[in-house]
């Protein structure tokens, strides 16, 4: 059994917004909606200029505008969350151990079981511990020493899931560790 990993940090607005936008792009497909709005609005404009007014072009404009609004809302909401959520600006403390996660902040002292988390997503800047449909605990990699990060990664791979997804160009070391990982439970062949 390894020693618990204690991490204490605060998010900067820029860090929180960039980390959340990456997660939102994955969950809400923000980039798809920006592309859809561009294609629909470009197509509608071209159609109007070449072929004149038609119901098809009005429908394309509607699709483009709705897609654009959805993309802009999901793109801007992390900044709004950071500015209106006092917890995101406080100093946060996480203790990760074999028994679970202990989370502490100004008015919070909570323990979580590892079973809360269903998947791990790793990027170059963050670890996202995913729970629920759209929720994640976002841990910045800058708070780790190299030794702590190796122990943490190993703990995540053993406790959370064999599905340890690398997203957005995480380190080569991560890819090597991921390929070496063997689950400690036999496969269910039912």
mmCIF file of C-alpha atoms in Angstrom:
data_model
loop_
_atom_site.group_PDB
_atom_site.id
_atom_site.type_symbol
_atom_site.label_atom_id
_atom_site.label_comp_id
_atom_site.label_asym_id
_atom_site.label_seq_id
_atom_site.Cartn_x
_atom_site.Cartn_y
_atom_site.Cartn_z
ATOM 1 C CA UNK A 1 0.000 0.000 0.000
ATOM 2 C CA UNK A 2 1.445 3.358 -1.029
ATOM 3 C CA UNK A 3 1.420 6.613 0.882
ATOM 4 C CA UNK A 4 -1.511 8.971 0.218
ATOM 5 C CA UNK A 5 -0.945 11.696 -2.367
ATOM 6 C CA UNK A 6 -1.768 15.162 -1.026
ATOM 7 C CA UNK A 7 -2.426 17.905 -3.559
ATOM 8 C CA UNK A 8 -3.213 21.515 -2.693
ATOM 9 C CA UNK A 9 -3.933 24.064 -5.406
ATOM 10 C CA UNK A 10 -6.140 26.876 -6.648
ATOM 11 C CA UNK A 11 -7.274 27.290 -10.227
ATOM 12 C CA UNK A 12 -6.469 30.474 -12.085
ATOM 13 C CA UNK A 13 -9.311 31.695 -14.279
ATOM 14 C CA UNK A 14 -7.310 31.006 -17.438
ATOM 15 C CA UNK A 15 -6.421 27.480 -16.281
ATOM 16 C CA UNK A 16 -9.982 26.593 -15.261
ATOM 17 C CA UNK A 17 -11.494 28.004 -18.448
ATOM 18 C CA UNK A 18 -9.046 26.230 -20.769
ATOM 19 C CA UNK A 19 -9.426 22.916 -18.924
ATOM 20 C CA UNK A 20 -13.206 23.147 -18.873
ATOM 21 C CA UNK A 21 -13.423 24.105 -22.535
ATOM 22 C CA UNK A 22 -11.492 21.005 -23.500
ATOM 23 C CA UNK A 23 -13.845 18.864 -21.440
ATOM 24 C CA UNK A 24 -16.899 20.675 -22.842
ATOM 25 C CA UNK A 25 -15.624 20.157 -26.383
ATOM 26 C CA UNK A 26 -15.526 16.437 -25.655
ATOM 27 C CA UNK A 27 -18.867 16.243 -23.841
ATOM 28 C CA UNK A 28 -20.950 18.789 -25.743
ATOM 29 C CA UNK A 29 -19.125 18.578 -29.097
ATOM 30 C CA UNK A 30 -18.661 22.350 -29.184
ATOM 31 C CA UNK A 31 -16.336 22.229 -32.182
ATOM 32 C CA UNK A 32 -18.935 20.259 -34.147
ATOM 33 C CA UNK A 33 -21.575 22.917 -33.461
ATOM 34 C CA UNK A 34 -19.232 25.741 -34.504
ATOM 35 C CA UNK A 35 -18.470 23.856 -37.736
ATOM 36 C CA UNK A 36 -22.157 23.064 -38.338
ATOM 37 C CA UNK A 37 -23.130 26.697 -37.878
ATOM 38 C CA UNK A 38 -20.399 27.849 -40.258
ATOM 39 C CA UNK A 39 -21.397 25.317 -42.930
ATOM 40 C CA UNK A 40 -25.131 26.010 -42.579
ATOM 41 C CA UNK A 41 -24.747 29.793 -42.647
ATOM 42 C CA UNK A 42 -22.239 29.693 -45.513
ATOM 43 C CA UNK A 43 -24.472 27.350 -47.492
ATOM 44 C CA UNK A 44 -27.536 29.491 -46.876
ATOM 45 C CA UNK A 45 -25.717 32.665 -47.925
ATOM 46 C CA UNK A 46 -24.384 31.011 -51.064
ATOM 47 C CA UNK A 47 -27.822 29.585 -51.837
ATOM 48 C CA UNK A 48 -29.489 32.974 -51.484
ATOM 49 C CA UNK A 49 -26.925 34.617 -53.736
ATOM 50 C CA UNK A 50 -27.001 31.928 -56.438
ATOM 51 C CA UNK A 51 -30.587 30.696 -56.391
ATOM 52 C CA UNK A 52 -32.693 33.330 -54.621
ATOM 53 C CA UNK A 53 -34.989 32.958 -51.616
ATOM 54 C CA UNK A 54 -36.167 29.483 -50.682
ATOM 55 C CA UNK A 55 -37.503 27.669 -47.631
ATOM 56 C CA UNK A 56 -34.349 25.530 -47.684
ATOM 57 C CA UNK A 57 -32.109 28.559 -47.125
ATOM 58 C CA UNK A 58 -34.283 29.814 -44.259
ATOM 59 C CA UNK A 59 -34.070 26.372 -42.650
ATOM 60 C CA UNK A 60 -30.270 26.360 -43.089
ATOM 61 C CA UNK A 61 -30.062 29.799 -41.436
ATOM 62 C CA UNK A 62 -32.164 28.561 -38.528
ATOM 63 C CA UNK A 63 -29.966 25.475 -38.090
ATOM 64 C CA UNK A 64 -26.837 27.612 -38.338
ATOM 65 C CA UNK A 65 -28.020 30.153 -35.788
ATOM 66 C CA UNK A 66 -29.220 27.544 -33.296
ATOM 67 C CA UNK A 67 -25.912 25.679 -33.623
ATOM 68 C CA UNK A 68 -23.962 28.891 -33.184
ATOM 69 C CA UNK A 69 -25.913 29.868 -30.056
ATOM 70 C CA UNK A 70 -25.391 26.409 -28.537
ATOM 71 C CA UNK A 71 -21.655 26.499 -29.332
ATOM 72 C CA UNK A 72 -21.243 29.999 -27.893
ATOM 73 C CA UNK A 73 -23.089 29.099 -24.694
ATOM 74 C CA UNK A 74 -20.958 26.017 -24.089
ATOM 75 C CA UNK A 75 -17.800 27.949 -25.036
ATOM 76 C CA UNK A 76 -18.516 30.832 -22.644
ATOM 77 C CA UNK A 77 -20.027 28.951 -19.702
ATOM 78 C CA UNK A 78 -16.687 27.878 -18.090
ATOM 79 C CA UNK A 79 -15.724 31.544 -17.645
ATOM 80 C CA UNK A 80 -19.142 32.275 -16.162
ATOM 81 C CA UNK A 81 -18.875 29.256 -13.827
ATOM 82 C CA UNK A 82 -15.470 30.395 -12.587
ATOM 83 C CA UNK A 83 -16.611 33.962 -11.940
ATOM 84 C CA UNK A 84 -19.813 32.995 -10.147
ATOM 85 C CA UNK A 85 -18.622 29.867 -8.301
ATOM 86 C CA UNK A 86 -16.612 30.834 -5.199
ATOM 87 C CA UNK A 87 -15.382 27.266 -4.675
ATOM 88 C CA UNK A 88 -13.476 27.385 -7.962
ATOM 89 C CA UNK A 89 -11.394 30.320 -6.717
ATOM 90 C CA UNK A 90 -10.572 28.829 -3.292
ATOM 91 C CA UNK A 91 -7.620 26.718 -2.278
ATOM 92 C CA UNK A 92 -8.558 23.060 -2.773
ATOM 93 C CA UNK A 93 -6.973 20.052 -1.089
ATOM 94 C CA UNK A 94 -7.263 16.497 -2.353
ATOM 95 C CA UNK A 95 -5.866 13.419 -0.668
ATOM 96 C CA UNK A 96 -5.821 10.332 -2.873
ATOM 97 C CA UNK A 97 -5.267 6.989 -1.146
ATOM 98 C CA UNK A 98 -6.089 3.311 -1.577
ATOM 99 C CA UNK A 99 -9.228 3.858 0.527
ATOM 100 C CA UNK A 100 -10.646 6.767 -1.466
ATOM 101 C CA UNK A 101 -10.458 10.510 -1.977
ATOM 102 C CA UNK A 102 -10.627 13.133 0.735
ATOM 103 C CA UNK A 103 -11.617 16.576 -0.548
ATOM 104 C CA UNK A 104 -11.262 19.698 1.584
ATOM 105 C CA UNK A 105 -11.969 23.366 0.895
ATOM 106 C CA UNK A 106 -13.083 26.351 2.978
ATOM 107 C CA UNK A 107 -16.527 24.970 3.915
ATOM 108 C CA UNK A 108 -16.170 21.397 2.642
ATOM 109 C CA UNK A 109 -14.720 18.253 4.177
ATOM 110 C CA UNK A 110 -15.835 15.213 2.169
ATOM 111 C CA UNK A 111 -14.716 11.679 1.479
ATOM 112 C CA UNK A 112 -15.459 9.904 -1.807
ATOM 113 C CA UNK A 113 -15.189 6.255 -2.704
ATOM 114 C CA UNK A 114 -13.256 5.353 -5.830
ATOM 115 C CA UNK A 115 -16.466 3.831 -7.222
ATOM 116 C CA UNK A 116 -17.818 7.389 -7.758
ATOM 117 C CA UNK A 117 -15.512 7.787 -10.741
ATOM 118 C CA UNK A 118 -16.258 5.872 -13.931
ATOM 119 C CA UNK A 119 -13.472 6.946 -16.288
ATOM 120 C CA UNK A 120 -10.208 8.867 -16.389
ATOM 121 C CA UNK A 121 -9.336 11.254 -19.180
ATOM 122 C CA UNK A 122 -5.748 12.498 -19.361
ATOM 123 C CA UNK A 123 -4.537 15.479 -21.358
ATOM 124 C CA UNK A 124 -1.244 17.319 -21.474
ATOM 125 C CA UNK A 125 -2.408 19.704 -18.718
ATOM 126 C CA UNK A 126 -5.012 17.821 -16.640
ATOM 127 C CA UNK A 127 -6.427 14.608 -15.294
ATOM 128 C CA UNK A 128 -10.220 14.506 -15.516
ATOM 129 C CA UNK A 129 -11.877 12.029 -13.168
ATOM 130 C CA UNK A 130 -15.285 11.570 -14.773
ATOM 131 C CA UNK A 131 -18.447 10.833 -12.839
ATOM 132 C CA UNK A 132 -22.061 11.155 -13.873
ATOM 133 C CA UNK A 133 -22.888 12.111 -17.426
ATOM 134 C CA UNK A 134 -21.203 15.514 -17.674
ATOM 135 C CA UNK A 135 -19.293 15.977 -14.425
ATOM 136 C CA UNK A 136 -15.591 15.674 -13.699
ATOM 137 C CA UNK A 137 -13.017 16.420 -11.053
ATOM 138 C CA UNK A 138 -10.264 18.327 -12.849
ATOM 139 C CA UNK A 139 -6.754 17.908 -11.416
ATOM 140 C CA UNK A 140 -3.997 20.064 -12.979
ATOM 141 C CA UNK A 141 -0.771 18.207 -13.696
ATOM 142 C CA UNK A 142 1.298 21.193 -12.540
ATOM 143 C CA UNK A 143 0.625 20.257 -8.882
ATOM 144 C CA UNK A 144 2.467 16.914 -9.106
ATOM 145 C CA UNK A 145 6.096 16.038 -8.723
ATOM 146 C CA UNK A 146 7.212 13.389 -11.246
ATOM 147 C CA UNK A 147 7.157 10.686 -8.551
ATOM 148 C CA UNK A 148 3.692 11.708 -7.306
ATOM 149 C CA UNK A 149 2.294 11.694 -10.839
ATOM 150 C CA UNK A 150 3.553 8.168 -11.516
ATOM 151 C CA UNK A 151 1.995 6.905 -8.254
ATOM 152 C CA UNK A 152 -1.223 8.820 -8.979
ATOM 153 C CA UNK A 153 -1.518 7.433 -12.502
ATOM 154 C CA UNK A 154 -0.991 3.911 -11.205
ATOM 155 C CA UNK A 155 -3.619 4.460 -8.504
ATOM 156 C CA UNK A 156 -6.132 5.719 -11.081
ATOM 157 C CA UNK A 157 -5.528 2.772 -13.363
ATOM 158 C CA UNK A 158 -6.083 0.318 -10.516
ATOM 159 C CA UNK A 159 -8.986 2.014 -8.740
ATOM 160 C CA UNK A 160 -11.075 3.724 -11.383
ATOM 161 C CA UNK A 161 -11.169 1.732 -14.568
ATOM 162 C CA UNK A 162 -9.052 -0.054 -17.106
ATOM 163 C CA UNK A 163 -10.365 2.556 -19.570
ATOM 164 C CA UNK A 164 -7.739 5.247 -19.122
ATOM 165 C CA UNK A 165 -8.233 7.550 -22.090
ATOM 166 C CA UNK A 166 -5.440 9.763 -23.363
ATOM 167 C CA UNK A 167 -6.826 12.850 -25.087
ATOM 168 C CA UNK A 168 -5.170 15.776 -26.797
ATOM 169 C CA UNK A 169 -1.564 14.615 -26.890
ATOM 170 C CA UNK A 170 -0.694 13.570 -23.346
ATOM 171 C CA UNK A 171 2.855 12.479 -22.652
ATOM 172 C CA UNK A 172 4.599 9.529 -24.306
ATOM 173 C CA UNK A 173 5.192 8.073 -20.842
ATOM 174 C CA UNK A 174 1.420 7.955 -20.325
ATOM 175 C CA UNK A 175 0.905 6.014 -23.555
ATOM 176 C CA UNK A 176 3.587 3.514 -22.535
ATOM 177 C CA UNK A 177 2.085 3.047 -19.069
ATOM 178 C CA UNK A 178 -1.377 2.668 -20.562
ATOM 179 C CA UNK A 179 -0.239 -0.104 -22.908
ATOM 180 C CA UNK A 180 1.406 -1.965 -20.003
ATOM 181 C CA UNK A 181 -1.658 -1.824 -17.778
ATOM 182 C CA UNK A 182 -3.362 -5.130 -17.046
ATOM 183 C CA UNK A 183 -6.607 -5.086 -15.029
ATOM 184 C CA UNK A 184 -6.451 -6.883 -11.692
ATOM 185 C CA UNK A 185 -9.852 -8.494 -12.252
ATOM 186 C CA UNK A 186 -10.547 -11.253 -14.789
ATOM 187 C CA UNK A 187 -12.590 -10.344 -17.844
ATOM 188 C CA UNK A 188 -16.336 -10.959 -17.665
ATOM 189 C CA UNK A 189 -17.219 -13.208 -20.629
ATOM 190 C CA UNK A 190 -20.960 -13.331 -20.044
#
